Coordinates of C-alpha atoms and ligand atoms in Angstrom, one line a residue:
M105 CA 82.9 -65.1 -53.1
A106 CA 80.6 -62.4 -54.3
D107 CA 80.4 -59.0 -52.5
I108 CA 77.7 -58.9 -50.0
I109 CA 77.8 -55.4 -48.6
Q110 CA 75.2 -52.9 -49.8
L111 CA 74.4 -49.3 -49.0
L112 CA 71.1 -49.1 -47.2
P113 CA 68.4 -47.0 -49.0
D114 CA 67.8 -43.6 -47.5
H115 CA 64.4 -44.4 -46.0
V116 CA 65.8 -47.4 -44.2
A117 CA 68.8 -45.4 -42.9
N118 CA 66.3 -42.8 -41.7
Q119 CA 64.2 -45.3 -39.9
I120 CA 67.3 -46.6 -38.1
A121 CA 68.2 -43.1 -37.1
A122 CA 64.7 -42.5 -36.0
G123 CA 65.0 -45.4 -33.6
E124 CA 67.6 -43.4 -31.7
V125 CA 66.1 -39.9 -32.0
V126 CA 62.4 -40.7 -31.7
Q127 CA 61.5 -43.0 -28.9
R128 CA 58.0 -41.7 -28.2
P129 CA 55.8 -38.7 -28.9
S130 CA 57.6 -36.6 -26.4
S131 CA 60.8 -36.9 -28.5
V132 CA 59.0 -35.3 -31.4
V133 CA 57.8 -32.6 -29.1
K134 CA 61.3 -31.9 -28.0
E135 CA 62.8 -31.8 -31.5
L136 CA 60.1 -29.6 -32.9
L137 CA 60.1 -27.1 -30.0
E138 CA 63.9 -26.9 -30.3
N139 CA 63.7 -26.2 -34.0
A140 CA 61.2 -23.4 -33.2
I141 CA 63.6 -21.9 -30.6
D142 CA 66.5 -22.1 -33.0
A143 CA 64.3 -20.2 -35.6
E144 CA 64.2 -17.4 -33.0
A145 CA 60.4 -17.7 -32.4
T146 CA 58.9 -15.4 -29.8
L147 CA 55.6 -17.4 -29.5
I148 CA 55.4 -21.1 -29.8
K149 CA 52.2 -23.2 -29.8
L150 CA 52.2 -26.9 -29.0
I151 CA 49.1 -28.9 -29.9
I152 CA 48.8 -32.6 -29.1
K153 CA 46.1 -35.2 -29.4
D154 CA 46.0 -38.5 -27.7
A155 CA 49.2 -37.8 -25.8
G156 CA 50.9 -37.1 -29.1
K157 CA 50.2 -40.5 -30.6
T158 CA 47.7 -39.1 -33.1
L159 CA 49.1 -35.5 -33.5
V160 CA 52.0 -33.4 -32.4
Q161 CA 51.9 -30.0 -33.9
V162 CA 54.2 -27.0 -33.3
I163 CA 53.5 -23.6 -34.7
D164 CA 56.1 -20.9 -34.4
D165 CA 56.5 -17.3 -35.5
G166 CA 60.2 -17.7 -36.3
K167 CA 62.2 -17.0 -39.4
G168 CA 60.7 -19.7 -41.5
M169 CA 62.3 -21.4 -44.5
S170 CA 62.7 -20.8 -48.2
T171 CA 61.1 -23.3 -50.6
T172 CA 64.4 -25.1 -51.2
D173 CA 65.3 -25.2 -47.5
A174 CA 61.9 -26.5 -46.7
R175 CA 62.5 -29.5 -49.0
L176 CA 66.1 -29.9 -47.8
S177 CA 65.2 -29.9 -44.2
F178 CA 63.9 -33.5 -44.4
E179 CA 67.2 -34.8 -45.8
R180 CA 69.4 -36.6 -43.3
H181 CA 72.4 -34.6 -42.2
A182 CA 70.9 -31.5 -43.6
T183 CA 71.3 -28.6 -41.2
S184 CA 71.7 -24.8 -41.3
K185 CA 73.3 -24.8 -37.8
I186 CA 76.8 -26.1 -38.3
R187 CA 79.2 -26.2 -41.2
N188 CA 82.2 -28.1 -39.9
A189 CA 83.2 -30.3 -37.0
E190 CA 84.8 -27.4 -35.2
D191 CA 81.4 -25.8 -34.9
L192 CA 80.4 -28.6 -32.6
F193 CA 82.3 -26.8 -29.9
H194 CA 80.8 -23.4 -30.5
L195 CA 77.2 -24.4 -30.4
H196 CA 74.6 -21.7 -29.9
T197 CA 71.6 -23.7 -31.2
K198 CA 69.7 -26.6 -29.8
G199 CA 70.0 -28.7 -33.0
F200 CA 73.0 -29.4 -35.0
R201 CA 72.8 -33.0 -36.1
G202 CA 70.4 -32.4 -39.0
E203 CA 68.5 -35.6 -38.5
A204 CA 65.4 -34.8 -36.5
L205 CA 63.1 -33.9 -39.3
A206 CA 64.5 -36.7 -41.6
S207 CA 63.9 -39.2 -38.7
I208 CA 60.4 -38.0 -37.9
A209 CA 59.4 -38.0 -41.6
A210 CA 60.5 -41.6 -41.9
I211 CA 58.0 -42.8 -39.3
A212 CA 55.0 -40.5 -39.4
H213 CA 52.7 -38.5 -41.6
V214 CA 54.2 -35.0 -41.7
E215 CA 52.9 -31.7 -43.0
L216 CA 55.2 -28.6 -43.0
K217 CA 54.0 -25.1 -43.8
T218 CA 56.6 -22.4 -43.7
K219 CA 57.1 -18.8 -44.8
Q220 CA 59.9 -16.3 -44.5
D221 CA 59.0 -12.7 -43.6
Q222 CA 60.0 -11.2 -46.9
D223 CA 58.1 -13.7 -49.0
E224 CA 54.6 -13.3 -50.3
V225 CA 53.7 -16.9 -50.1
G226 CA 55.1 -20.0 -48.3
S227 CA 55.6 -23.7 -49.0
C228 CA 53.7 -26.7 -47.9
I229 CA 55.2 -30.1 -48.0
V230 CA 53.5 -33.4 -47.2
I231 CA 55.8 -36.3 -46.5
E232 CA 54.9 -39.8 -45.3
G233 CA 57.4 -42.5 -44.4
S234 CA 60.2 -40.5 -46.1
E235 CA 58.2 -40.2 -49.3
I236 CA 57.3 -36.8 -50.6
I237 CA 53.5 -36.8 -51.2
S238 CA 53.2 -33.1 -52.3
Q239 CA 54.9 -29.8 -52.4
D240 CA 52.8 -26.7 -53.0
V241 CA 52.7 -23.0 -52.6
V242 CA 50.4 -21.9 -49.7
V243 CA 49.2 -18.8 -48.0
T244 CA 50.5 -19.0 -44.4
P245 CA 51.7 -16.6 -41.8
K246 CA 55.4 -15.9 -41.2
G247 CA 57.0 -18.8 -39.4
T248 CA 56.7 -22.5 -39.5
S249 CA 54.0 -25.0 -38.6
I250 CA 54.8 -28.7 -38.5
S251 CA 52.3 -31.4 -37.8
V252 CA 53.3 -34.9 -37.1
K253 CA 50.5 -37.5 -37.3
N254 CA 50.2 -41.2 -36.6
L255 CA 53.6 -41.7 -35.2
F256 CA 55.1 -45.1 -36.0
F257 CA 52.3 -45.8 -38.5
N258 CA 54.8 -47.9 -40.4
I259 CA 56.5 -49.6 -37.5
P260 CA 53.7 -51.4 -35.6
A261 CA 56.1 -52.9 -33.1
R262 CA 57.2 -49.5 -32.0
R263 CA 53.6 -48.2 -31.9
N264 CA 52.5 -51.1 -29.7
F265 CA 55.5 -50.4 -27.5
L266 CA 54.1 -47.0 -26.6
K267 CA 52.7 -46.7 -23.1
S268 CA 49.2 -45.6 -22.0
N269 CA 48.1 -42.0 -22.9
T270 CA 48.6 -41.0 -19.3
V271 CA 52.2 -42.1 -19.3
E272 CA 53.0 -40.6 -22.7
L273 CA 51.3 -37.4 -21.8
R274 CA 53.5 -37.2 -18.7
H275 CA 56.5 -37.5 -20.9
V276 CA 55.2 -34.8 -23.3
I277 CA 54.5 -32.4 -20.4
D278 CA 58.0 -33.1 -19.0
E279 CA 59.6 -32.1 -22.3
F280 CA 57.4 -29.0 -22.5
H281 CA 58.4 -28.1 -18.9
R282 CA 62.1 -28.4 -19.8
V283 CA 61.9 -26.3 -22.9
A284 CA 59.7 -23.7 -21.3
L285 CA 61.9 -23.4 -18.2
A286 CA 65.0 -22.9 -20.3
H287 CA 63.3 -20.1 -22.2
P288 CA 61.3 -17.7 -20.1
N289 CA 61.8 -15.1 -22.7
I290 CA 59.6 -17.0 -25.2
S291 CA 55.8 -17.3 -24.9
F292 CA 54.4 -20.8 -25.0
V293 CA 50.8 -22.1 -25.4
F294 CA 50.1 -25.8 -25.0
Y295 CA 46.8 -27.3 -26.1
N296 CA 46.0 -30.9 -25.1
N297 CA 43.1 -32.6 -26.9
G298 CA 41.6 -29.2 -27.8
S299 CA 41.9 -27.5 -24.4
E300 CA 44.5 -25.1 -23.3
S301 CA 46.8 -26.6 -20.6
F302 CA 49.4 -23.8 -20.4
N303 CA 49.6 -20.3 -21.5
L304 CA 52.9 -18.8 -20.6
S305 CA 53.8 -15.2 -21.4
V306 CA 57.3 -13.8 -21.4
S307 CA 58.4 -13.5 -17.8
N308 CA 61.4 -13.7 -15.5
Y309 CA 62.6 -17.1 -14.4
R310 CA 60.8 -17.2 -11.0
Q311 CA 57.5 -16.4 -12.7
R312 CA 58.0 -19.0 -15.3
I313 CA 58.6 -21.6 -12.6
V314 CA 55.5 -20.5 -10.8
N315 CA 53.4 -20.4 -14.0
L316 CA 54.4 -24.0 -14.7
F317 CA 54.3 -25.5 -11.2
G318 CA 51.7 -23.4 -9.4
T319 CA 51.5 -20.3 -7.3
K320 CA 52.4 -22.2 -4.2
T321 CA 55.9 -22.8 -5.6
N322 CA 56.8 -19.2 -5.1
Q323 CA 57.4 -19.5 -1.4
K324 CA 59.4 -22.6 -1.8
L325 CA 62.2 -21.1 -4.0
V326 CA 65.6 -20.1 -2.7
P327 CA 67.7 -18.2 -5.2
V328 CA 71.1 -19.5 -6.1
S329 CA 73.6 -17.4 -7.9
E330 CA 77.3 -17.7 -8.4
D331 CA 79.7 -16.2 -11.0
T332 CA 83.2 -17.5 -11.5
D333 CA 85.6 -17.7 -14.4
V334 CA 84.6 -21.3 -15.3
L335 CA 81.0 -21.3 -14.4
K336 CA 78.0 -19.0 -13.9
I337 CA 75.1 -20.5 -11.9
S338 CA 71.7 -19.0 -11.6
G339 CA 68.3 -20.3 -10.6
F340 CA 66.6 -21.7 -7.6
V341 CA 66.5 -24.6 -5.2
G342 CA 63.5 -25.7 -3.3
K343 CA 63.5 -25.3 0.4
P344 CA 64.1 -28.6 2.2
E345 CA 60.7 -28.7 3.8
F346 CA 59.1 -28.9 0.4
A347 CA 61.3 -31.8 -0.8
K348 CA 59.5 -34.4 -2.8
K349 CA 59.2 -38.1 -2.7
T350 CA 60.1 -38.3 -6.4
R351 CA 62.8 -36.7 -8.5
G352 CA 60.1 -34.7 -10.4
E353 CA 61.3 -31.2 -10.1
Q354 CA 65.0 -31.5 -10.8
Y355 CA 66.2 -29.4 -13.7
F356 CA 69.7 -28.6 -14.8
F357 CA 70.2 -26.5 -17.9
V358 CA 73.6 -26.0 -19.3
N359 CA 73.8 -23.1 -21.8
N360 CA 70.0 -23.2 -21.9
R361 CA 69.9 -26.9 -22.7
F362 CA 68.2 -29.3 -20.4
I363 CA 70.7 -32.0 -19.4
K364 CA 70.7 -35.1 -17.2
S365 CA 73.7 -35.5 -15.0
A366 CA 73.8 -38.0 -12.1
Y367 CA 77.1 -36.5 -11.0
L368 CA 75.9 -32.9 -10.8
N369 CA 72.7 -34.1 -9.2
H370 CA 74.9 -35.7 -6.5
A371 CA 76.5 -32.3 -5.9
I372 CA 73.1 -30.8 -5.1
S373 CA 72.0 -33.7 -3.0
S374 CA 75.2 -33.5 -1.0
A375 CA 74.6 -29.8 -0.5
F376 CA 71.3 -30.8 1.1
D377 CA 73.0 -33.4 3.3
G378 CA 71.5 -33.4 6.8
L379 CA 68.5 -31.3 5.7
L380 CA 66.3 -33.9 4.1
K381 CA 64.7 -37.0 5.5
N382 CA 65.6 -40.2 3.9
G383 CA 63.8 -40.9 0.6
L384 CA 63.1 -37.2 -0.1
Y385 CA 64.5 -35.4 -3.1
P386 CA 65.3 -31.7 -3.3
S387 CA 63.8 -29.6 -6.1
Y388 CA 66.0 -27.5 -8.2
F389 CA 65.9 -25.3 -11.3
L390 CA 69.5 -24.4 -12.1
N391 CA 71.0 -22.8 -15.1
L392 CA 74.7 -23.3 -15.6
T393 CA 76.5 -21.2 -18.1
V394 CA 79.9 -22.5 -19.3
N395 CA 82.2 -21.9 -22.1
P396 CA 80.8 -23.9 -25.1
Q397 CA 84.3 -25.1 -25.7
S398 CA 84.5 -26.8 -22.4
I399 CA 81.6 -29.2 -23.1
D400 CA 80.8 -31.9 -25.6
I401 CA 77.1 -32.2 -26.4
N402 CA 77.5 -34.6 -29.2
I403 CA 77.8 -37.8 -27.1
H404 CA 74.1 -38.8 -27.3
P405 CA 71.6 -38.6 -30.1
T406 CA 69.0 -36.9 -27.9
K407 CA 71.5 -34.4 -26.7
T408 CA 70.5 -34.7 -23.0
E409 CA 73.9 -35.8 -21.8
I410 CA 77.0 -33.6 -21.8
K411 CA 80.6 -34.3 -21.3
F412 CA 82.3 -31.6 -19.2
D413 CA 86.0 -30.9 -19.3
D414 CA 86.3 -30.3 -15.7
E415 CA 83.5 -32.1 -13.9
H416 CA 85.2 -32.0 -10.5
T417 CA 85.4 -28.2 -10.3
L418 CA 81.8 -27.9 -11.5
Y419 CA 80.8 -30.3 -8.8
A420 CA 82.6 -28.3 -6.1
L421 CA 81.3 -25.0 -7.3
L422 CA 77.7 -26.1 -7.6
R423 CA 77.7 -27.8 -4.2
A424 CA 79.2 -24.7 -2.6
A425 CA 76.8 -22.3 -4.3
V426 CA 73.7 -24.3 -3.3
K427 CA 75.0 -24.7 0.3
H428 CA 75.8 -21.0 0.4
S429 CA 72.2 -20.2 -0.6
L430 CA 70.7 -22.6 1.8
G431 CA 72.9 -21.1 4.6
Q432 CA 72.3 -17.5 3.5
F433 CA 68.6 -17.9 3.6
N434 CA 68.8 -19.5 7.0
I435 CA 67.7 -22.8 5.8
A436 CA 70.5 -24.9 6.9
P437 CA 71.1 -25.4 10.5
V438 CA 74.3 -23.6 9.6
L439 CA 75.1 -20.4 11.4
D440 CA 74.7 -17.2 9.7
F441 CA 77.5 -14.9 10.7
E442 CA 80.1 -12.7 9.3
R443 CA 83.0 -14.8 8.3
D444 CA 86.4 -14.4 6.8
P445 CA 85.6 -14.3 3.1
N446 CA 88.8 -16.2 2.5
L447 CA 87.2 -19.2 4.1
D448 CA 84.6 -19.3 1.5
T449 CA 86.3 -22.1 -0.3
P450 CA 85.3 -22.5 -3.9
Y451 CA 83.5 -19.2 -4.2
N452 CA 86.8 -17.5 -4.5
Y453 CA 87.6 -19.7 -7.4
H454 CA 87.7 -16.7 -9.7
Q455 CA 90.6 -15.3 -7.7
K456 CA 92.6 -18.4 -8.3
N457 CA 95.8 -17.8 -10.2
N458 CA 97.8 -20.4 -11.8
G459 CA 101.1 -19.3 -10.4
M460 CA 103.4 -21.6 -8.4
P461 CA 102.5 -22.0 -4.8
A462 CA 104.2 -19.5 -2.7
I463 CA 107.1 -21.0 -0.8
E464 CA 107.7 -19.6 2.6
V465 CA 111.1 -20.3 3.9
D466 CA 111.6 -20.2 7.6
R467 CA 114.9 -18.5 7.7
T468 CA 115.2 -18.8 11.5
F469 CA 114.7 -22.5 11.3
N470 CA 117.3 -24.4 13.3
P471 CA 116.9 -28.2 13.3
F472 CA 118.8 -28.4 16.6
Q473 CA 116.5 -26.1 18.5
E474 CA 114.0 -28.4 20.2
E475 CA 111.5 -25.8 21.2
K476 CA 111.1 -24.4 17.7
I477 CA 110.1 -27.8 16.4
A478 CA 107.6 -28.3 19.1
S479 CA 105.9 -25.0 18.4
S480 CA 105.7 -25.7 14.7
K481 CA 103.8 -28.8 15.5
Q482 CA 101.3 -26.7 17.4
E483 CA 100.7 -24.8 14.2
S484 CA 98.8 -27.8 13.0
I485 CA 95.8 -26.1 14.7
R486 CA 96.7 -22.7 13.3
I487 CA 93.4 -21.0 13.2
E488 CA 92.2 -17.6 12.2
P489 CA 90.3 -15.9 15.0
T490 CA 86.8 -14.9 14.2
A491 CA 85.9 -11.4 15.0
N492 CA 82.7 -12.0 16.9
W493 CA 82.0 -15.1 18.9
E494 CA 78.5 -14.3 19.8
S495 CA 77.3 -14.1 16.2
L496 CA 78.4 -17.6 15.7
Y497 CA 75.6 -18.9 17.8
V498 CA 72.9 -16.9 16.3
G499 CA 70.4 -19.3 14.7
L500 CA 72.0 -22.3 16.3
E501 CA 69.5 -25.0 16.6
S502 CA 69.7 -27.5 19.4
K503 CA 69.9 -31.0 18.2
G504 CA 67.2 -33.6 18.9
T505 CA 64.6 -31.2 20.3
K506 CA 61.7 -29.5 18.8
S507 CA 62.2 -26.5 21.0
Q508 CA 60.5 -23.4 19.7
H509 CA 63.3 -21.3 21.0
D510 CA 64.0 -18.0 19.3
F511 CA 67.5 -18.6 18.4
S512 CA 68.3 -15.0 17.5
E513 CA 68.2 -14.5 21.2
V514 CA 70.9 -17.0 21.9
H515 CA 74.0 -15.3 23.2
F516 CA 77.3 -16.6 24.0
E517 CA 78.3 -16.3 27.7
S518 CA 81.8 -15.1 27.1
E519 CA 83.2 -11.7 26.2
P520 CA 83.9 -11.6 22.5
S521 CA 87.4 -12.9 22.0
S522 CA 89.8 -12.3 19.2
V523 CA 93.0 -13.4 20.8
S524 CA 95.4 -15.5 18.8
L525 CA 96.3 -19.0 19.7
F526 CA 99.7 -18.2 21.0
E527 CA 98.8 -15.2 23.2
D528 CA 99.3 -15.4 26.9
D529 CA 97.1 -18.2 28.3
K530 CA 96.3 -16.5 31.5
K531 CA 94.4 -13.8 29.7
I532 CA 91.9 -16.2 28.4
D533 CA 91.6 -18.3 31.5
N534 CA 89.6 -15.5 33.1
G535 CA 86.9 -15.9 30.5
Q536 CA 85.8 -19.4 31.6
T537 CA 84.5 -20.0 28.2
T538 CA 85.6 -23.5 27.4
Y539 CA 86.5 -26.6 29.3
Q540 CA 88.0 -29.8 28.0
L541 CA 86.4 -33.0 29.1
H542 CA 88.4 -36.3 29.1
N543 CA 90.8 -34.7 26.6
K544 CA 88.1 -35.4 24.0
Y545 CA 85.3 -33.0 24.2
I546 CA 85.3 -29.2 24.5
V547 CA 82.4 -28.0 26.6
S548 CA 81.3 -24.5 26.3
A549 CA 78.5 -22.5 27.8
I550 CA 76.0 -20.7 25.6
K551 CA 73.0 -18.7 26.7
S552 CA 70.5 -21.4 25.9
G553 CA 72.5 -24.1 27.6
M554 CA 75.7 -25.8 26.6
L555 CA 77.7 -26.9 23.6
L556 CA 79.7 -30.1 23.4
I557 CA 82.3 -30.4 20.7
D558 CA 84.1 -33.5 19.5
Q559 CA 87.7 -32.1 19.2
H560 CA 88.9 -34.6 16.7
R561 CA 86.0 -34.3 14.3
A562 CA 85.8 -30.6 14.7
H563 CA 89.4 -30.2 13.8
Q564 CA 89.0 -32.5 10.9
R565 CA 86.3 -30.2 9.6
I566 CA 88.5 -27.1 10.0
L567 CA 91.5 -28.7 8.3
Y568 CA 89.4 -30.2 5.5
E569 CA 87.9 -26.8 4.6
D570 CA 91.3 -25.2 4.8
F571 CA 92.8 -27.8 2.5
L572 CA 89.9 -27.6 0.1
K573 CA 90.4 -23.9 -0.1
N574 CA 94.1 -24.3 -0.8
L575 CA 93.4 -26.9 -3.4
T576 CA 90.9 -24.8 -5.2
L577 CA 92.7 -21.5 -4.9
K578 CA 96.0 -23.2 -5.4
G579 CA 97.6 -20.8 -2.9
A580 CA 98.9 -22.9 0.0
S581 CA 102.3 -22.0 1.5
S582 CA 105.0 -24.5 1.9
Q583 CA 107.8 -24.9 4.4
Q584 CA 111.1 -25.8 2.8
L585 CA 113.0 -28.7 4.3
L586 CA 116.6 -28.3 5.1
F587 CA 117.5 -31.7 3.7
P588 CA 115.3 -33.4 1.1
L589 CA 113.2 -36.2 2.5
I590 CA 113.5 -39.5 0.6
L591 CA 110.7 -41.9 0.9
H592 CA 110.3 -45.4 -0.5
F593 CA 107.1 -46.8 -2.0
S594 CA 105.9 -49.7 -4.1
I595 CA 105.4 -49.1 -7.9
Q596 CA 101.6 -49.0 -7.5
E597 CA 101.9 -46.5 -4.7
I598 CA 104.3 -44.3 -6.8
E599 CA 101.7 -44.4 -9.6
I600 CA 99.1 -43.0 -7.2
I601 CA 101.5 -40.3 -5.9
K602 CA 102.2 -39.3 -9.6
E603 CA 98.5 -38.9 -10.2
L604 CA 98.1 -36.8 -7.1
R605 CA 101.3 -34.9 -7.5
E606 CA 99.8 -31.7 -8.9
D607 CA 97.0 -31.6 -6.3
L608 CA 99.5 -32.3 -3.5
E609 CA 101.6 -29.5 -4.8
Y610 CA 98.7 -27.1 -4.3
T611 CA 98.5 -28.1 -0.7
G612 CA 102.2 -27.1 -0.2
F613 CA 104.2 -30.3 -1.0
V614 CA 107.2 -29.8 -3.2
F615 CA 108.5 -32.9 -5.0
S616 CA 112.0 -32.6 -6.4
N617 CA 111.9 -36.1 -7.8
V618 CA 109.4 -38.9 -8.3
S619 CA 111.1 -42.0 -9.7
N620 CA 110.2 -45.7 -9.9
E621 CA 110.3 -46.5 -6.2
T622 CA 111.3 -43.4 -4.4
I623 CA 110.1 -39.8 -4.0
E624 CA 112.1 -36.9 -2.9
I625 CA 110.4 -34.1 -1.1
T626 CA 111.9 -30.7 -0.5
G627 CA 108.9 -28.9 0.9
V628 CA 105.8 -29.7 2.9
P629 CA 102.6 -27.8 3.8
I630 CA 103.3 -25.7 6.9
S631 CA 100.8 -27.6 8.9
I632 CA 102.6 -30.9 8.5
P633 CA 105.5 -31.8 10.7
E634 CA 108.3 -33.5 8.7
S635 CA 108.3 -36.6 10.9
E636 CA 104.7 -37.3 9.8
V637 CA 105.0 -36.9 6.1
S638 CA 105.5 -40.5 5.4
I639 CA 102.6 -41.7 7.5
I640 CA 100.4 -39.1 5.9
L641 CA 101.3 -40.1 2.4
E642 CA 100.8 -43.8 3.3
Q643 CA 97.4 -43.0 4.7
L644 CA 96.5 -41.0 1.6
I645 CA 97.5 -43.8 -0.8
S646 CA 95.4 -46.3 1.1
D647 CA 92.4 -43.9 1.1
V648 CA 92.8 -43.5 -2.6
E649 CA 93.1 -47.2 -3.2
Q650 CA 89.9 -47.8 -1.3
E651 CA 87.9 -45.0 -2.8
V652 CA 88.8 -45.3 -6.5
P653 CA 86.0 -47.6 -7.5
N654 CA 83.5 -45.1 -6.4
S655 CA 82.3 -43.3 -9.5
N656 CA 81.6 -40.0 -7.8
F657 CA 85.1 -39.9 -6.5
S658 CA 86.8 -36.5 -6.5
I659 CA 90.5 -36.6 -5.9
T660 CA 90.6 -33.1 -4.5
D661 CA 87.9 -33.9 -2.0
L662 CA 89.6 -37.2 -1.0
L663 CA 93.0 -35.6 -0.6
A664 CA 91.5 -32.9 1.7
K665 CA 89.7 -35.5 3.7
S666 CA 92.6 -37.8 4.0
L667 CA 95.0 -35.0 5.1
A668 CA 92.5 -33.7 7.5
K669 CA 92.0 -37.1 9.0
S670 CA 95.8 -37.6 9.4
L671 CA 96.5 -34.2 10.8
A672 CA 93.5 -33.5 13.1
I673 CA 94.3 -33.4 16.8
K674 CA 93.4 -36.8 18.2
N675 CA 91.1 -37.6 21.1
G676 CA 93.1 -37.9 24.2
Q677 CA 95.3 -34.9 23.4
P678 CA 95.1 -32.2 26.1
L679 CA 94.4 -28.7 24.7
K680 CA 95.3 -25.4 26.3
K681 CA 92.4 -23.0 26.9
S682 CA 93.6 -20.8 24.0
E683 CA 93.7 -23.8 21.7
Q684 CA 90.2 -24.9 22.8
E685 CA 88.9 -21.4 22.1
H686 CA 90.4 -21.3 18.7
L687 CA 89.1 -24.7 17.8
V688 CA 85.6 -23.5 18.6
N689 CA 86.1 -20.2 16.7
S690 CA 87.4 -21.9 13.7
L691 CA 84.8 -24.6 13.7
F692 CA 82.0 -22.0 13.5
A693 CA 83.8 -20.1 10.8
C694 CA 83.5 -23.3 8.7
K695 CA 80.9 -23.7 6.0
E696 CA 79.5 -26.8 7.5
P697 CA 80.4 -26.7 11.2
N698 CA 77.9 -29.4 12.2
V699 CA 79.5 -32.4 10.5
S700 CA 83.0 -33.8 10.0
P701 CA 84.2 -34.3 6.5
T702 CA 82.9 -37.9 6.7
N703 CA 79.5 -36.6 7.8
R704 CA 79.7 -37.4 11.5
T705 CA 78.3 -35.0 14.1
T706 CA 80.9 -32.5 15.3
F707 CA 78.9 -30.9 18.1
I708 CA 75.7 -31.2 20.1
T709 CA 73.9 -28.6 22.1
M710 CA 71.9 -29.1 25.2
N711 CA 69.2 -26.6 26.4
V712 CA 68.8 -25.6 29.9
D713 CA 65.3 -27.0 29.6
E714 CA 66.7 -30.4 28.7
L715 CA 69.1 -30.2 31.6
D716 CA 66.2 -29.2 33.9
K717 CA 64.2 -32.2 32.9
K718 CA 67.1 -34.5 33.9
F719 CA 66.9 -33.2 37.4
I720 CA 63.2 -33.8 37.9
Ligands
ADP9 P1 68.9 -29.6 -36.9 O1 67.9 -28.9 -36.0 O2 69.8 -30.5 -36.1 O3 69.6 -28.6 -37.8 P2 66.5 -30.7 -38.0 O4 66.3 -31.9 -38.8 O5 65.8 -30.6 -36.8 O6 68.1 -30.6 -37.8 O7 66.2 -29.5 -39.0 C1 66.8 -29.3 -40.2 C2 66.9 -27.9 -40.6 O8 65.6 -27.4 -40.9 C3 67.3 -26.9 -39.6 O9 68.8 -26.8 -39.6 C4 66.7 -25.6 -39.9 O10 67.4 -24.9 -40.9 C5 65.4 -26.1 -40.6 N1 64.2 -26.0 -39.7 C6 63.7 -27.0 -39.0 N2 62.6 -26.5 -38.2 C7 62.5 -25.2 -38.5 C8 61.6 -24.1 -38.0 N3 60.7 -24.4 -37.1 N4 61.9 -22.9 -38.5 C9 62.8 -22.6 -39.4 N5 63.7 -23.6 -39.8 C10 63.6 -24.8 -39.4
MG10 MG1 66.5 -29.8 -34.9

């Protein structure tokens, strides 16, 4: 049989590529603006007519092109931005695929005028449907002007597919917003159908946002800033009360490139958990700076999706940074107080070292000494005392009321306490600060009324944050077992343990052997009694099995949740006064004291007013 495969002519190949790169006028806007930025322009003008269907023109004052380059720029895979595949991981430009101009020229009438600074005259090229119509010498200012007319003139189906001008204009403005937001150091002017829509001068980031979204935006912005080894975050989130019904103002930029990421978006939404009414979306304008080697941009022709090396860490850092800002600016119903900086879980990420977890050997350990074992069990609510109780309640909002109380006046009834869990009980009993109700709730008096804490959920929260900290900093201590513990599991279960092994080791587990059906453990986290290890691992495996199908699943988070759930003091367990006190202290030293790791309420408050009403 005769050969039937043929190479497609260039103009057909270009049209096919254009199908991916150019979906609508806004795609042209994006590509042309990006080229102008790559050409180091300081002023960029965007001119459109009929939502870009009739004309998209971009004029820049960048470095321009030589006559040869001007001609070459319309060839497919012709780029000045990368030379080899390795360069894909050191990108400092927006473009790199060398196909935008070729694609655009395949489906529109294009005119390019360009001149380099040192040249007397520039070049003008007219190209229609990949066909060069003319190439001339012209007098033109330094920089480049490209006009793209009659988009999809030769593909009527695509042209008919375009939406109304209103919709297409919306897309164009969205693209313009994205580029302008990523580059406040460049001036932009935008003309729509002959009138000036935006005139943005060089400014700082806040001003740029305000110039694009209106003066009122200024008061809505809460700054976010975080700097770690793996990630730098800067920008703003919108205050919860200004949240929108649509996802409109949500912007992520990674290394100055607008990207879409449902996963990172989820990190932000979860930082807003409990602050937004259902159906409302937070605004955000966040710039993430990461090592270019840790991302892959070349996974989508429009370059708006990115593959990150370590998404889970970015998720945790981003969520924590946003939460921190909301808390710091007193936006969350989270308490603003001086807390042990070590509890600031992922913020300390930069302190993380990759060394082995420190192993603390209890040299005095004697397996035959009953009392010692009992007390090590108590350590499961090992809690750092917080220096100042009263500050914990400043800003505390009472749930379920619209009380206009000035919360800065809320004072705790007790003397500030900084005693440790194991100090003499009698000393604290005088304080009358806490009371355990039905071995389930801790009741505590505060100046505005009373506080009721669910002991199980509260302890889960404390342990969860503690585990998360250890998992991120990788610095948990371990207690070595006198005799290795040998546990049996099914092959699937062992597979899960293998996957979790590294993370488990960061919490303090030491595995000496993980084989087909047995695991051998020689060390466990200090908070875990040996007798419970097997139950805890079983629980963990079942949690993982149930959660895995969830796409936003983070193993670190799950591990911390599962361990916290297993180890938290149960309802029905009597607590000594000192333990109650420390539970309260530690809860309010948490980042999110008001909910358990599974988002259940950990405490409620009741005002004297509310109590009074009940006695009417
Ligand atoms: P890419 O941006 O991926 O390199 P393009 O097709 O968008 O591919 O552009 C091809 C080349 O044309 C660029 O690499 C650049 O050298 C040149 N070019 C395009 N637009 C401009 C401009 N506005 N100013 C200077 N050079 C440009
Ligand atoms: Mg380009």
